[in-house]
Short mmCIF file of C-alpha atoms in Angstrom, two decimals:
data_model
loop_
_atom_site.label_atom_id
_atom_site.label_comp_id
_atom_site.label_asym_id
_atom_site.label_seq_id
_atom_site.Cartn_x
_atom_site.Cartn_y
_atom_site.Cartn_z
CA UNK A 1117 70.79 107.79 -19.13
CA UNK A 1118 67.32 106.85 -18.80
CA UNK A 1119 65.59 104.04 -21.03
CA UNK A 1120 63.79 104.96 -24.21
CA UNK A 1121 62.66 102.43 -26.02
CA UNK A 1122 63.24 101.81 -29.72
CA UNK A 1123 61.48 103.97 -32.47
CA UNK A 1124 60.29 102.83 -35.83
CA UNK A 1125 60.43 99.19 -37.52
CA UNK A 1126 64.23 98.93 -37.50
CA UNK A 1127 64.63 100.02 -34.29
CA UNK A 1128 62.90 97.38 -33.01
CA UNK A 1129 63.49 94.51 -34.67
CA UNK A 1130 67.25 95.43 -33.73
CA UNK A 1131 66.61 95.55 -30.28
CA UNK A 1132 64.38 92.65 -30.25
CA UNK A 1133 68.07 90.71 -32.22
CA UNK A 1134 70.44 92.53 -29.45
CA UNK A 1135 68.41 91.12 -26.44
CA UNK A 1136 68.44 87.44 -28.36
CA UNK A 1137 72.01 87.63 -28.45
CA UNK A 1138 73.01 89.24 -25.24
CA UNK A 1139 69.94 87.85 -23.52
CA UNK A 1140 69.08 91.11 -21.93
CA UNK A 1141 65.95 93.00 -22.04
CA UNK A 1142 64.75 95.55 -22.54
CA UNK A 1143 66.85 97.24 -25.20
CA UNK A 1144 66.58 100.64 -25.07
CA UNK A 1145 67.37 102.84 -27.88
CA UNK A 1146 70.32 105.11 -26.54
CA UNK A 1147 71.84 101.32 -25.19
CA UNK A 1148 75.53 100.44 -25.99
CA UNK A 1149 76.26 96.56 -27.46
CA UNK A 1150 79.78 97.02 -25.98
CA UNK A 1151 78.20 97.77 -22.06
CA UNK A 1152 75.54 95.67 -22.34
CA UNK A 1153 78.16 92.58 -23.08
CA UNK A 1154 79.05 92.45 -26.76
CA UNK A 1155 82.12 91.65 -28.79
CA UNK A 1156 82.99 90.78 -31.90
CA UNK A 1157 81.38 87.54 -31.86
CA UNK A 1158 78.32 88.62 -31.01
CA UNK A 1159 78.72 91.58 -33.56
CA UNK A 1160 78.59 88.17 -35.95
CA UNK A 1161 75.37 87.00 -34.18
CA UNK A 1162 73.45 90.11 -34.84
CA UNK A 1163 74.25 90.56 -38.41
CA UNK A 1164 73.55 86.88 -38.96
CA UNK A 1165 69.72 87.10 -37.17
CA UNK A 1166 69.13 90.59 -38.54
CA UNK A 1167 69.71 89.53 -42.13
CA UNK A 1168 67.27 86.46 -41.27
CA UNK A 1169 64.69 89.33 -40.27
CA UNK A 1170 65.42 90.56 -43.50
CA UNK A 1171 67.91 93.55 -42.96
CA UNK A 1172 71.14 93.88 -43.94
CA UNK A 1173 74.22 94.83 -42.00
CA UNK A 1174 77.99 94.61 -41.55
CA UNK A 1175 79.57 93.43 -38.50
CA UNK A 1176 81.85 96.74 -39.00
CA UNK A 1177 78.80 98.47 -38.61
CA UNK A 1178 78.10 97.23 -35.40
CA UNK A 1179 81.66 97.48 -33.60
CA UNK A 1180 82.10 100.63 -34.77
CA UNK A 1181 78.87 102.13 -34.19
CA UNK A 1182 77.51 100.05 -30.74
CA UNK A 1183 74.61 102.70 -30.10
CA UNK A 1184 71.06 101.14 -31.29
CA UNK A 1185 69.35 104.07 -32.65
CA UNK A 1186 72.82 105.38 -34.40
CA UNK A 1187 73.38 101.70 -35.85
CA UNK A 1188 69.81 101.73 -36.93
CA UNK A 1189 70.45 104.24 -39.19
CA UNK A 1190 73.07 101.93 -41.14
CA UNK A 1191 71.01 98.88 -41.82
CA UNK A 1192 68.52 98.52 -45.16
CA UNK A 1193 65.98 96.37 -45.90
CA UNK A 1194 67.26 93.24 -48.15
CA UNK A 1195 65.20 93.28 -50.94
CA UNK A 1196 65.70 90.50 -53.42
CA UNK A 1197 65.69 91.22 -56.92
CA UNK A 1198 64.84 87.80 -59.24
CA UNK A 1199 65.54 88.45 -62.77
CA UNK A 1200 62.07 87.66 -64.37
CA UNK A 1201 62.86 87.97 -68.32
CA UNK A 1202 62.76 84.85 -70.20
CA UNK A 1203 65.85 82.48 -69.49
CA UNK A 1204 67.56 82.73 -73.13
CA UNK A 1205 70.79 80.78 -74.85
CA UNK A 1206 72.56 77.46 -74.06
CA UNK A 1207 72.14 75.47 -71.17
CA UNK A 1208 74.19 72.70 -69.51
CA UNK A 1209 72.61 69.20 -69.46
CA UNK A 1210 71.57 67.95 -65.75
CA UNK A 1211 73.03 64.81 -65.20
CA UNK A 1212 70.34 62.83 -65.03
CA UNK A 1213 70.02 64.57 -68.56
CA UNK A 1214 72.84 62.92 -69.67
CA UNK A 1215 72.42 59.66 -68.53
CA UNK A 1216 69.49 59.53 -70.99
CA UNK A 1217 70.52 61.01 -73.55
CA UNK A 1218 73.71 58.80 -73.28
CA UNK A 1219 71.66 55.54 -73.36
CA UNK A 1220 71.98 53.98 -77.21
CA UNK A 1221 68.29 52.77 -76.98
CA UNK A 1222 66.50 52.91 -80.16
CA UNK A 1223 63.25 53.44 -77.99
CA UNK A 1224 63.87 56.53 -76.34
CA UNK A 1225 60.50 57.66 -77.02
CA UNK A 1226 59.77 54.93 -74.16
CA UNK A 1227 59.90 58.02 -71.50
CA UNK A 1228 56.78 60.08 -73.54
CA UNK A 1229 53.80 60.18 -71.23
CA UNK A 1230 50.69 61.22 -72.99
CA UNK A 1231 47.53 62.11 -71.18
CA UNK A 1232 43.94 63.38 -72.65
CA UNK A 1233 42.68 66.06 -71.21
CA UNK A 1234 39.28 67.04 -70.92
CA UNK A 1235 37.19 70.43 -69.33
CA UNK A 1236 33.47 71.07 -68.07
CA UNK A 1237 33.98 74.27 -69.74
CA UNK A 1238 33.96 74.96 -73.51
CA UNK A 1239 36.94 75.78 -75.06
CA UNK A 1240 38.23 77.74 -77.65
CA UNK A 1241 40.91 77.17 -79.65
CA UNK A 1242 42.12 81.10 -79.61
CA UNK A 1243 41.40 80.84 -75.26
CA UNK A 1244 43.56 77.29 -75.30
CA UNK A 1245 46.12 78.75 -77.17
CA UNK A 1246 46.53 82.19 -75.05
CA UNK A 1247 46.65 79.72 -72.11
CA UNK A 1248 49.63 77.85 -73.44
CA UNK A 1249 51.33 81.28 -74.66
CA UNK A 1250 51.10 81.85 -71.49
CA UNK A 1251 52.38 78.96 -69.48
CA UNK A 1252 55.56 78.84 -72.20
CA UNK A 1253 55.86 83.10 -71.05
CA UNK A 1254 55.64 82.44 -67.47
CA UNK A 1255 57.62 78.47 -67.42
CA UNK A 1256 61.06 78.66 -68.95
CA UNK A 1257 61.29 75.07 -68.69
CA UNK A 1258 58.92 74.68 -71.19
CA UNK A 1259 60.64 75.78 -74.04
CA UNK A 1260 63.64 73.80 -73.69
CA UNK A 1261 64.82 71.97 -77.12
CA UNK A 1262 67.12 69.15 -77.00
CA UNK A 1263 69.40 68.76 -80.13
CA UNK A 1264 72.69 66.61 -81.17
CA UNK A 1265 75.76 67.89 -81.53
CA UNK A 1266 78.32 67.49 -84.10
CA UNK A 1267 80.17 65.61 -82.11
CA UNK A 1268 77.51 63.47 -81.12
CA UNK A 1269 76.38 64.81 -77.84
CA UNK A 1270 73.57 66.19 -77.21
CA UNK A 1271 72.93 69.75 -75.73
CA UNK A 1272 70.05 72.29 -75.09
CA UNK A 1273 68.73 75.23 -75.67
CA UNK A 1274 66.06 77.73 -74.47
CA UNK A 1275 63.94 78.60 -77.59
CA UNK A 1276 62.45 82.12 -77.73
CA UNK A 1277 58.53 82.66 -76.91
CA UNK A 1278 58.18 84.25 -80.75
CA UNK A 1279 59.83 80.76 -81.74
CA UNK A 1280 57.98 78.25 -80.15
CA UNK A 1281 54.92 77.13 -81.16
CA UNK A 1282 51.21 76.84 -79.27
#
């Protein structure tokens, strides 16, 4: 068989992983892993770059179908899905978070920081307060609320956007 080399965006990037890992080149697309040196160890190799390329694959995949092009066809683009709604409910306390709030100090104020702000620009109250609306929408942290237990503890909370105050 005559070399062809690799069509289309996966294709290539798998061809570009194969002759990584069996440090051959070129890698044509009608090319067999298993005759041009791999096993089941490097089967490991190339799913382990190719998902770092950002495509995902099983090593079954790859022993059982050794031809580039036809192995092509089994890998898909990792996308990565981050759940963006506001973080809701009960939350564990870090522990840093509980070595403060374990402390008996009457003072724990003592940690506040204030600051004064100012801007060049003229500000609205309606403008700052869409701002913060904003940052509390977009930063879950923000809305945390601390609260003791009945046990004495303490524990936290995320507190809804409607709930929390600008």
């Amino acid at each position: 068989a005559h070399y062809q080399a690799p069509r289309g965006e996966v294709e290539t990037r798998l061809a570009q992983v194969w002759a990584g890992v069996l440090r051959r080149e070129p890698i044509g697309r009608h090319d067999n892993f298993y005759d041009l040196g791999g096993d089941s160890i490097k089967a490991v190799m190339v799913v382990s770059r190719l998902k770092q390329a950002g495509y995902s694959l099983k090593v079954s995949d790859v022993l059982r179908t050794p031809v580039l092009n036809e192995l092509a066809e089994h890998a898909q683009v990792l996308t990565r899905q981050i759940d963006q709604s506001p973080a809701m409910g009960a939350v564990e306390l870090s522990p840093i978070q509980h070595e403060y709030f374990g402390r008996t100090s009457v003072d724990q104020h003592h940690y506040n920081q204030s600051i004064l702000l100012s801007s060049r620009e003229r500000l609205t109250e309606e403008l700052l307060r869409q701002s913060l609306a904003q940052l509390l929408a977009h930063h879950d942290a923000l809305r945390l609320r601390f609260a003791s237990d009945a046990a004495g503890g303490w524990c936290q909370h995320y507190a809804s956007v409607a709930e929390t105050p600008v």
